[in-house]
CSV table of C-alpha atoms in Angstrom, one decimal:
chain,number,residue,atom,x,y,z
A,75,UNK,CA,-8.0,-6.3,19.8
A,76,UNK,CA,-6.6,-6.4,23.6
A,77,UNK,CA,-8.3,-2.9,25.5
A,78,UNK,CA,-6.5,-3.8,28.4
A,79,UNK,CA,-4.7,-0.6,28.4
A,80,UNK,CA,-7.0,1.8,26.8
A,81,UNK,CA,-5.2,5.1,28.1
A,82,UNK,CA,-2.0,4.3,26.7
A,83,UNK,CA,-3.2,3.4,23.0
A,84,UNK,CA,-5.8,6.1,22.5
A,85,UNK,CA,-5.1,9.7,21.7
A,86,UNK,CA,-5.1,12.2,24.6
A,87,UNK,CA,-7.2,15.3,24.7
A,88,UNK,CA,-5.4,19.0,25.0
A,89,UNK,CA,-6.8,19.1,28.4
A,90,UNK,CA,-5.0,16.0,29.2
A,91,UNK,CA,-1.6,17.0,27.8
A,92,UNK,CA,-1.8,20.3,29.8
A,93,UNK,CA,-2.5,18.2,32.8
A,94,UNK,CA,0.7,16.0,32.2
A,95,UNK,CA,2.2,19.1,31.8
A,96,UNK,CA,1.3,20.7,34.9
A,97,UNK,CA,2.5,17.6,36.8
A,98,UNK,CA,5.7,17.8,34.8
A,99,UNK,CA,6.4,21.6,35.8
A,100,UNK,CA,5.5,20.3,39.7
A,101,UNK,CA,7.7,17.8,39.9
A,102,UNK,CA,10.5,20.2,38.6
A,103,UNK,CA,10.0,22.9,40.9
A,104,UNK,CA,9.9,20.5,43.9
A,105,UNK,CA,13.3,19.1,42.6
A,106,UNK,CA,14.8,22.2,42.0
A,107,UNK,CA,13.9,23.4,45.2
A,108,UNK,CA,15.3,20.4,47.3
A,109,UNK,CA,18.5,22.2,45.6
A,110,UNK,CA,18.0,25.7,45.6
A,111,UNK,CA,17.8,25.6,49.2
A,112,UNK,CA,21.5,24.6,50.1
A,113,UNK,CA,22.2,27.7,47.7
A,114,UNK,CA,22.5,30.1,51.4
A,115,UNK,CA,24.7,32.8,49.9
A,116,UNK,CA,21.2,33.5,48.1
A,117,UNK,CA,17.8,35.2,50.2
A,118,UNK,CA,15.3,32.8,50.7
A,119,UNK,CA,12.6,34.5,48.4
A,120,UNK,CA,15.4,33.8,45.6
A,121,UNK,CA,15.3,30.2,46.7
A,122,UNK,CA,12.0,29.7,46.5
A,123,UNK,CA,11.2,31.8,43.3
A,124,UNK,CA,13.6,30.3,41.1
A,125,UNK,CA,12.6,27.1,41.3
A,126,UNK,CA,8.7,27.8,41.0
A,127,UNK,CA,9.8,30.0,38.1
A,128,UNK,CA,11.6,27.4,36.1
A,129,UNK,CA,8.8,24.5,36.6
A,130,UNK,CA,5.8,25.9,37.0
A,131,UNK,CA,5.6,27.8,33.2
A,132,UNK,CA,6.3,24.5,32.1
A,133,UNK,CA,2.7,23.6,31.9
A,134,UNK,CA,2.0,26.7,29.7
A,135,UNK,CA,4.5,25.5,26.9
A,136,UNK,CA,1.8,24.4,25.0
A,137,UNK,CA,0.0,27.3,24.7
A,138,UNK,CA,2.4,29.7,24.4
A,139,UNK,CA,5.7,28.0,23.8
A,140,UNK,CA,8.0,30.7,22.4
A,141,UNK,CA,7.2,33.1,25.3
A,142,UNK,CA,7.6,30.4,27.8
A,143,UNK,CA,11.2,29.2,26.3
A,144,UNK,CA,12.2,32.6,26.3
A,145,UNK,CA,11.6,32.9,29.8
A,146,UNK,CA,12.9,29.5,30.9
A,147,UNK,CA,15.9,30.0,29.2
A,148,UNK,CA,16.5,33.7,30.7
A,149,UNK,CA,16.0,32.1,34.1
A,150,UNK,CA,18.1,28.6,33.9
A,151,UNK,CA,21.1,31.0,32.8
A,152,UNK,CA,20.8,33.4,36.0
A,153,UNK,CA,20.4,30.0,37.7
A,154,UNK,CA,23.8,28.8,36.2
A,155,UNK,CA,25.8,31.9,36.7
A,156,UNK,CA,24.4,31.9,40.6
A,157,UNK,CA,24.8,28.4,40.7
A,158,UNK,CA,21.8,27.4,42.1
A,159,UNK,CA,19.8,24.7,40.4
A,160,UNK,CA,22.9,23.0,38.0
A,161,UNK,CA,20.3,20.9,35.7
A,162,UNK,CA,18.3,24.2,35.2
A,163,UNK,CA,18.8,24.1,31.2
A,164,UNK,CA,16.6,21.0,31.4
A,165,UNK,CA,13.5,23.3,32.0
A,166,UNK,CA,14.0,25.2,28.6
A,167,UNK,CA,15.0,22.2,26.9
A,168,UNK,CA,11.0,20.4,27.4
A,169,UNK,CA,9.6,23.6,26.2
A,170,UNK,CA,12.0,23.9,23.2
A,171,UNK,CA,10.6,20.2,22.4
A,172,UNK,CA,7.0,22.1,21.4
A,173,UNK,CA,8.5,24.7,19.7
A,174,UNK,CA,10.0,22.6,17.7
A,175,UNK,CA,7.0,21.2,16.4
A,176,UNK,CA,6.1,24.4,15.1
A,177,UNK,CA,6.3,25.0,11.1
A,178,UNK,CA,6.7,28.3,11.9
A,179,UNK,CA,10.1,28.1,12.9
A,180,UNK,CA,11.2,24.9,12.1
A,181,UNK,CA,12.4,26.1,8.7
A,182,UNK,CA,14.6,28.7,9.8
A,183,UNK,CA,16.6,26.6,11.8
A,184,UNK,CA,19.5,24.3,10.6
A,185,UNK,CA,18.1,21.1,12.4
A,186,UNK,CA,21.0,19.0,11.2
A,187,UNK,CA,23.8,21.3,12.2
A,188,UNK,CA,21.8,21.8,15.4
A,189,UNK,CA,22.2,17.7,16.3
A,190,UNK,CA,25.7,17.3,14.9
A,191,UNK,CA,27.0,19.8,17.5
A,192,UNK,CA,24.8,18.4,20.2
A,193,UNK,CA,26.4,14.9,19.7
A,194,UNK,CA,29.6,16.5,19.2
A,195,UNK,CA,29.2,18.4,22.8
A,196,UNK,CA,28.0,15.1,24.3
A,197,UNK,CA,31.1,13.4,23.2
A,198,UNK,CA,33.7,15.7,24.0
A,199,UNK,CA,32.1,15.8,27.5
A,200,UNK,CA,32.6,11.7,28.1
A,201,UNK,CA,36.0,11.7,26.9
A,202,UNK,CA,37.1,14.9,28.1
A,203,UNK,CA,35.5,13.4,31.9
A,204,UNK,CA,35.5,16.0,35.2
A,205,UNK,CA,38.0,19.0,34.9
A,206,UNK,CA,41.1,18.2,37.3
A,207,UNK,CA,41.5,20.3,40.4
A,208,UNK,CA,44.7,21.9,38.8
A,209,UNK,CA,42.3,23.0,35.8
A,210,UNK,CA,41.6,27.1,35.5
A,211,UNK,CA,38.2,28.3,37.4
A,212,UNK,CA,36.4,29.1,33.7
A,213,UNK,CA,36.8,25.1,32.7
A,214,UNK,CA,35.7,23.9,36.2
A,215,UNK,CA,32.4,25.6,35.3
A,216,UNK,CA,32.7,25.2,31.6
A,217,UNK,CA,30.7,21.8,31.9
A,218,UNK,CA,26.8,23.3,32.8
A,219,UNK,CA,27.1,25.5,30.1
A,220,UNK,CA,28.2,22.5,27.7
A,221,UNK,CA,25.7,20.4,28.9
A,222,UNK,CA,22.8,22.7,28.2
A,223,UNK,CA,23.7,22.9,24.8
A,224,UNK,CA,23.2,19.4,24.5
A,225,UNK,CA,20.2,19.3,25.7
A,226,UNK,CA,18.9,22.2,24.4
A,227,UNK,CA,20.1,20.7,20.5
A,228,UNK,CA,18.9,17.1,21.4
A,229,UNK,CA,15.3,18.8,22.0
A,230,UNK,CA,15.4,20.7,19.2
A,231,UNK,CA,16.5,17.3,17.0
A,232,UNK,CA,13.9,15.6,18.6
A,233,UNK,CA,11.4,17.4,18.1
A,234,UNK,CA,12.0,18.5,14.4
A,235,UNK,CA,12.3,14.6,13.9
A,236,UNK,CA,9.0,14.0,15.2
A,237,UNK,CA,7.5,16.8,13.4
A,238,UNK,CA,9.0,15.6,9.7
A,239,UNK,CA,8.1,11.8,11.0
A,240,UNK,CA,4.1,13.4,11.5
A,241,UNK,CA,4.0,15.4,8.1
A,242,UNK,CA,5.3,12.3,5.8
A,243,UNK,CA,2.8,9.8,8.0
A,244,UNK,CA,0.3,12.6,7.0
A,245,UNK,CA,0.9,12.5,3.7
A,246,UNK,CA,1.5,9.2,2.6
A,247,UNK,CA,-2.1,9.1,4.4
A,248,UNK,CA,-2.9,11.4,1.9
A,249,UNK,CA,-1.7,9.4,-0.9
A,250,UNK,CA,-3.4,6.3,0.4
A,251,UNK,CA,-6.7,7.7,0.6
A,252,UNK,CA,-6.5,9.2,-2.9
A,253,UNK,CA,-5.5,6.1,-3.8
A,254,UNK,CA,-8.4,4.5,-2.8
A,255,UNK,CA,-10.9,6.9,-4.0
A,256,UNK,CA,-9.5,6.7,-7.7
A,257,UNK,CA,-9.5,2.8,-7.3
A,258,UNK,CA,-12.9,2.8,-6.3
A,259,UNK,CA,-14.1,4.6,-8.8
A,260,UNK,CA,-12.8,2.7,-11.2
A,261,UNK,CA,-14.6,-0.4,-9.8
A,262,UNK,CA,-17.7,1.5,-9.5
A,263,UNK,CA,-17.3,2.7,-13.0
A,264,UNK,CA,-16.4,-1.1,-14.3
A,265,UNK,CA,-19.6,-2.5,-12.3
A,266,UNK,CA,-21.6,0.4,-14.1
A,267,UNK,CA,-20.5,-0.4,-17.2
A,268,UNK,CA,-20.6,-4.1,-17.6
A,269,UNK,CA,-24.7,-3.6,-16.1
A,270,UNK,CA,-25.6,-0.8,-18.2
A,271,UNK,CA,-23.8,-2.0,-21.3
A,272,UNK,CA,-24.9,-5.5,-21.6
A,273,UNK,CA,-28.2,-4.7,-20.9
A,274,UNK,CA,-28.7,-1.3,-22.8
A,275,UNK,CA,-27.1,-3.1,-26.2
A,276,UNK,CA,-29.7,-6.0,-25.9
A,277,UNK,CA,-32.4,-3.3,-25.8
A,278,UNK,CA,-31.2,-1.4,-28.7
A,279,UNK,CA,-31.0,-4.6,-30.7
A,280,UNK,CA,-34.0,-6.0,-29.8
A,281,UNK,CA,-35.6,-2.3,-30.0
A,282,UNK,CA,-34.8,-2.1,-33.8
A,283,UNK,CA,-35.9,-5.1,-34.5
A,284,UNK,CA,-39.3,-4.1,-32.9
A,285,UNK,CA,-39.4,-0.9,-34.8
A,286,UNK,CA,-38.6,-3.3,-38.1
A,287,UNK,CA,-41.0,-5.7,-37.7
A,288,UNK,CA,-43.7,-3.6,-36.2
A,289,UNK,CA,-46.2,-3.6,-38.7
A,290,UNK,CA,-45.2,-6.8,-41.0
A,291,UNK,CA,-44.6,-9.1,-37.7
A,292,UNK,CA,-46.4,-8.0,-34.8
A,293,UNK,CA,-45.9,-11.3,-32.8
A,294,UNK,CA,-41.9,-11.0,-33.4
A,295,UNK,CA,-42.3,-7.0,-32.5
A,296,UNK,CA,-44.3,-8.4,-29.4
A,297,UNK,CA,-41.6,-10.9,-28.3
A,298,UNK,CA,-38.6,-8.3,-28.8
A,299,UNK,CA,-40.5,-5.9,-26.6
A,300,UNK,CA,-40.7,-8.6,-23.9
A,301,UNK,CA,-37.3,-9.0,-24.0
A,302,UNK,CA,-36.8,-5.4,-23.9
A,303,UNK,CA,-38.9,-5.6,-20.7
A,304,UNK,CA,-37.0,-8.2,-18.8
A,305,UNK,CA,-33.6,-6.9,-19.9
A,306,UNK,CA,-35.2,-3.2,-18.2
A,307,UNK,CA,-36.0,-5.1,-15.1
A,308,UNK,CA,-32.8,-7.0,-14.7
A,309,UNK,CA,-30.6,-3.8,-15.4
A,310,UNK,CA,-32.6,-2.0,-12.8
A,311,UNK,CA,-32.3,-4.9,-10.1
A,312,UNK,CA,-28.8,-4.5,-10.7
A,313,UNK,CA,-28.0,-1.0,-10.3
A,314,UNK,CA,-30.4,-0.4,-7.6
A,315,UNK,CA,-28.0,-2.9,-5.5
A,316,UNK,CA,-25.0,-1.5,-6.7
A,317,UNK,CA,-26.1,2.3,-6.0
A,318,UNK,CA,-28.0,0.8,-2.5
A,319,UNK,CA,-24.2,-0.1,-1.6
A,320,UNK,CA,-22.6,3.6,-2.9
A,321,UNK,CA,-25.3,5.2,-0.8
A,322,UNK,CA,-25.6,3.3,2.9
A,323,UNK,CA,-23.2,4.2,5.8
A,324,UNK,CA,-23.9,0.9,7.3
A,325,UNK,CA,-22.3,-2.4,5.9
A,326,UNK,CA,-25.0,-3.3,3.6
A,327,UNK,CA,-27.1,-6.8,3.5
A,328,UNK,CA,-25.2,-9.5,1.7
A,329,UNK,CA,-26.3,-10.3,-1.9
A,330,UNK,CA,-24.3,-13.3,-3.6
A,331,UNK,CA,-22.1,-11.5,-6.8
A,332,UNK,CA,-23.0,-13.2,-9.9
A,333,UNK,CA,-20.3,-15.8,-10.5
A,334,UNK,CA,-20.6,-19.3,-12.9
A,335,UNK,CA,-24.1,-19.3,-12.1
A,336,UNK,CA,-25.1,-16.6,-13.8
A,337,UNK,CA,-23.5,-17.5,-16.7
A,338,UNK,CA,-26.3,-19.2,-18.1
A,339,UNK,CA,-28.6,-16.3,-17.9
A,340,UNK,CA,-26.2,-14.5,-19.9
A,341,UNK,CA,-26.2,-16.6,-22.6
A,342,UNK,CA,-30.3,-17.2,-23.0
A,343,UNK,CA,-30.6,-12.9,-23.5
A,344,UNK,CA,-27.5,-13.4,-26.0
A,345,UNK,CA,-29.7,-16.0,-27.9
A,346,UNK,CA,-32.8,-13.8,-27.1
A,347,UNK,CA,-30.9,-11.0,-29.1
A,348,UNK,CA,-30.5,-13.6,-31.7
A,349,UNK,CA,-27.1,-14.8,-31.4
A,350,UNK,CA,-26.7,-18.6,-31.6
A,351,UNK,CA,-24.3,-19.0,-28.4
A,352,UNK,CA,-22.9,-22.5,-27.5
A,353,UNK,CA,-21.7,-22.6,-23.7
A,354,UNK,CA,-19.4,-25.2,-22.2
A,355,UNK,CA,-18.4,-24.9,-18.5
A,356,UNK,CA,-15.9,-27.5,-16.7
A,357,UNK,CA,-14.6,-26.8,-12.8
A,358,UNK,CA,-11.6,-29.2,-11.5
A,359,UNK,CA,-10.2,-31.6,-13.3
A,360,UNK,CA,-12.5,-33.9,-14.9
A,361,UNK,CA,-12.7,-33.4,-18.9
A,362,UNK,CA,-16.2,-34.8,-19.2
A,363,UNK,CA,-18.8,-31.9,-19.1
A,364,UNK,CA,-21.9,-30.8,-20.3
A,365,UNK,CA,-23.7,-27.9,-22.4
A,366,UNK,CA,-23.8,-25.6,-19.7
A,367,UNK,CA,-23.0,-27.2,-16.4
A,368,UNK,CA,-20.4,-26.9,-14.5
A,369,UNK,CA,-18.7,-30.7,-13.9
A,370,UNK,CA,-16.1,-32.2,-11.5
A,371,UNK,CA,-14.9,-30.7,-8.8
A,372,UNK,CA,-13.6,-27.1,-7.1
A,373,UNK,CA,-15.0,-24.1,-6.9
A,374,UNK,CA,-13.9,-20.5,-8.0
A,375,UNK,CA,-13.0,-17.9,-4.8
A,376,UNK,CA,-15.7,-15.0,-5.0
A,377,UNK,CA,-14.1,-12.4,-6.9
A,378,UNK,CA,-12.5,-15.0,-9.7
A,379,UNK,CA,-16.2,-15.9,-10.2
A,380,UNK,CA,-17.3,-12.0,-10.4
A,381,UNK,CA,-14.6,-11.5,-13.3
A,382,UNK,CA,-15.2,-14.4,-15.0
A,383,UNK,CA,-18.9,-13.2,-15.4
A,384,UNK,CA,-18.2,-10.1,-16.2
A,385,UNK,CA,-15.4,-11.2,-18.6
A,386,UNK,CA,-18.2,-13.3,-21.1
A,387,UNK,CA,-21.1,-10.7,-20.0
A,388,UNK,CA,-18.5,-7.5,-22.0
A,389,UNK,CA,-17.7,-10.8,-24.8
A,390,UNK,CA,-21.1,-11.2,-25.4
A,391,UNK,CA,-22.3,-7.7,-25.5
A,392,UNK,CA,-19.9,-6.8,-28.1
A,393,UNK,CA,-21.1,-9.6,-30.2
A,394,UNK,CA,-25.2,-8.6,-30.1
A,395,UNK,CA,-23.8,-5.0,-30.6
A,396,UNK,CA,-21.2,-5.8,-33.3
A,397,UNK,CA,-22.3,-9.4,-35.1
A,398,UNK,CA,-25.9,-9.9,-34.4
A,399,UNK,CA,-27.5,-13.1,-36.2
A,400,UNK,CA,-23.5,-14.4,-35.3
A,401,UNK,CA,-22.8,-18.1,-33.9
A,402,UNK,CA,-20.7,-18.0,-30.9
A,403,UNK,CA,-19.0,-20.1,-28.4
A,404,UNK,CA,-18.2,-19.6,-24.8
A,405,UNK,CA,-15.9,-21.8,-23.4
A,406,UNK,CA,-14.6,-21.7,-19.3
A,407,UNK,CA,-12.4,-23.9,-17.7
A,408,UNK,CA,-10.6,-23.7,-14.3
A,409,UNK,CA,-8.7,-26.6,-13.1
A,410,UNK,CA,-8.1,-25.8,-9.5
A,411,UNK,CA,-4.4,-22.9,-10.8
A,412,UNK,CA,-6.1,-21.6,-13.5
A,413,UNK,CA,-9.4,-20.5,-15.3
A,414,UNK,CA,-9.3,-20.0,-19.5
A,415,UNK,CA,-12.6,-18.2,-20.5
A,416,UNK,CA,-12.9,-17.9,-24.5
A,417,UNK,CA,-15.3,-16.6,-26.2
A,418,UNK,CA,-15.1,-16.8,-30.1
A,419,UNK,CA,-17.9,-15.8,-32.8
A,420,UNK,CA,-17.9,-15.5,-36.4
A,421,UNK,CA,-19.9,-12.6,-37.0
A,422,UNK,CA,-18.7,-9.4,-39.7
A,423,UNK,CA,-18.6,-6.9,-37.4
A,424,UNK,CA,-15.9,-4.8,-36.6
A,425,UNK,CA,-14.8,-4.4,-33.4
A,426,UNK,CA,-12.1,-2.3,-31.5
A,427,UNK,CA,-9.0,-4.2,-30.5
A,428,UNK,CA,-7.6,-4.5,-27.0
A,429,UNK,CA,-4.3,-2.6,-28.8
A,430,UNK,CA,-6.3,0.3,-29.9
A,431,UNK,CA,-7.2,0.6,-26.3
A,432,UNK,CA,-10.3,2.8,-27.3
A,433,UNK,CA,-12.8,0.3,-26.0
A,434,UNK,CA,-14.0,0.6,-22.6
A,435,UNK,CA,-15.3,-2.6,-22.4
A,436,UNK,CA,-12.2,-4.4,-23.5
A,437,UNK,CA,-10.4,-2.4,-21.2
A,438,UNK,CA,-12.6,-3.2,-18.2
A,439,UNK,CA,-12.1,-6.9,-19.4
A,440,UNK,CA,-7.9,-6.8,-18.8
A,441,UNK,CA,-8.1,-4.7,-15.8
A,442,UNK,CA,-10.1,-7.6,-14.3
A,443,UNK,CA,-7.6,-10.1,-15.6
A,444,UNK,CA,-3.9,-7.8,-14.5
A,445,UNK,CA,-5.5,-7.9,-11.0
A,446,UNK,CA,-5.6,-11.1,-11.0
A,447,UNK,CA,-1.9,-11.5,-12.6
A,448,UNK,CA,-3.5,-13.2,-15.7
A,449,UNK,CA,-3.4,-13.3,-19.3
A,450,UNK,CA,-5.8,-11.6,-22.0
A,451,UNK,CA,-6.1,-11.5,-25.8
A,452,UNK,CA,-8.8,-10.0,-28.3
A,453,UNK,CA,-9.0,-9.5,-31.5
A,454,UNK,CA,-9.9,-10.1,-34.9
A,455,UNK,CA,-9.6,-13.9,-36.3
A,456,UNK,CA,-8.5,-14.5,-39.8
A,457,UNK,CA,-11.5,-14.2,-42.3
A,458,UNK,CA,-14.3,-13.0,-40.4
A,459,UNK,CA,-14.7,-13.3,-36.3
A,460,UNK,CA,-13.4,-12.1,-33.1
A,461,UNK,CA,-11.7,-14.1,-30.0
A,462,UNK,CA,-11.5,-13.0,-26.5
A,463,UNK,CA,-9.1,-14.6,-24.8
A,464,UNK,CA,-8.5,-14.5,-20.6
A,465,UNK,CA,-6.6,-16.4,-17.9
A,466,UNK,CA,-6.9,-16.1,-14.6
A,467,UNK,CA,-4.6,-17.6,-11.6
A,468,UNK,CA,-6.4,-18.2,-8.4
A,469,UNK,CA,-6.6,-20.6,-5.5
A,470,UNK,CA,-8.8,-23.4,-5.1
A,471,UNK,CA,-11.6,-23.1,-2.2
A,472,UNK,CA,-13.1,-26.3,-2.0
């Protein structure tokens, strides 16, 4: 970002305002008095009070502005009917700017019909042009009065403008942030429960079956309980880092997010649990490809990778929760538009539908796929079994 001009982009301090503001009332006294002083019919103290009394308040407007309009105004009228400073209305009129700004008394005034007679006043002075000589005396003078309430309504519009302008800036700020918050926390929420899920149904599965087998099998009990173990430990890992990130101020140390890569680990704690998973992953275009590695050529952006993991991680939880001792098949394919993740079993178990819209999990699963603009199905299959369905749009970053 170009600092060049820092003063001009940055926000000034009170102090500073009231500074500008006491250069602003200066300047106006000094060129009101360069006038007032042809005014001779007037004593000099008169000639040298008026001005300093219709600039110099000016850098109080913004700590007391009503008192200081009031007293501008009183004075640039005196100065009108004397006919001493003719622009005197413009010293009221930067004050009534500020008081504008005010809620207080914003409200109370009809802003609108305030501007429309200002422009009207403006207009009918440029058409109407100088009064002719052979004009009466009251419409010679009839222009400085007209004038001021032009300026005095253009300040007023201005300044309510500004003030409406500020209040809906603030609150679509507002709306933004809230915005934000709630989206985050559903992200938090879907991280927390594709971890804890997936991990916490593999222990309970593999936890009964301990508690089952304890006594007739102790080396199957044995082997469930390891799993138990490094499910534990991998749950952990996971939430530590995704509470580590919730909790640091600072911009936290890069860990890669689990992606194609970690598909494979997903499926050896689904066959673990005792399901009998097949996995078959193909990137680019190339239809040769193995038992689960990834062939030809591409790779998925960051956060396609993420939801695809996620997307069979939820898939395969709700198979070791709902159809233990199933056969499944995983299935992803991206070919440099799209990626089409299936996951199909043909286990008993009953399972909530995506049109229910009970299940959290399959929830999760299509908010990660409308982000993306994609497609999802789940559901039962005829007979016995359950298909989750998912495609995702994206890019191709090779």
């Amino acid at each position: 970002m170009d600092d060049t001009h820092p003063f001009f982009a940055r926000r000034l301090s009170r102090g500073q305002l009231l500074m500008l503001d006491l250069v602003a009332g200066m300047c106006f006294a000094l060129v009101s008095f360069t006038v007032a002083v042809n005014a001779t019919a007037l004593p000099p103290w008169m000639r040298i009070a008026i001005p300093l009394g219709l600039g110099l308040p000016l850098t109080l407007r913004r700590l007391w502005p009503l008192p200081v309009f009031c007293f501008t105004l009183v004075l640039a009228i005196f100065a009108a009917l004397v006919d001493v400073v003719g622009f005197a209305y413009l010293a009221p009129a930067y004050v009534l700017y500020i008081v504008a700004l005010s809620d207080r008394f914003g409200a109370l005034v009809p802003t609108s019909a305030i501007g429309g007679l200002s422009l009207v006043t403006v207009v009918g002075l440029a058409v109407a042009g100088a009064p002719r000589d052979t004009a009466p005396g009251w419409l010679v003078h009839l222009d400085q009065p007209l004038m001021g309430i032009a300026a005095l309504g253009g300040a007023w519009t201005v300044g309510r403008a500004v003030q409406e302008r500020r209040f809906y800036a603030a609150r679509d700020a507002e709306r933004l942030a809230a915005q934000a918050v709630t989206e985050e926390r559903l992200r938090i929420a879907r991280e927390l429960h594709d971890v804890v899920t997936h991990s916490v149904g593999l222990i309970a599965v593999k936890a009964g079956v301990a508690n089952h087998v304890m006594a007739t099998r102790p080396d199957e009990a044995h082997d469930a309980l390891r799993v138990i173990e490094t499910a534990s430990r991998s749950a952990l890992v996971e939430m530590r880092h995704l509470l580590g990130v919730l909790r640091s101020s600072s911009k936290p140390d890069f860990v890669p997010a689990p992606g194609l890569a970690g598909i494979e680990g997903l499926v050896a704690q689904a066959r673990l649990a005792g399901v009998e998973v097949g996995l078959k992953v193909r990137i680019g275009s190339s239809d040769e490809g193995g038992e689960g590695q990834p062939e030809g050529r591409g790779r998925l952006p960051e956060g396609v990778g993420l939801s695809v993991y996620r997307i069979v991680q939820e898939a395969l939880t709700n198979v070791i929760k709902h159809a233990a001792r199933a056969r499944c098949w995983v299935s992803v394919f991206a070919d440099g538009k799209m990626v089409r993740i299936e996951v199909v079993d043909d286990g008993a178990g009953s399972r909530t539908s995506s049109a229910a819209g009970t299940g959290h999990g399959l929830i999760g699963m299509r908010e990660r796929v409308m982000m993306y603009g994609g497609t999802f199905e789940a559901g039962r299959l005829s007979g016995r079994g359950f298909r989750v369905f998912a495609e995702l749009p994206y890019e191709d970053v090779s």
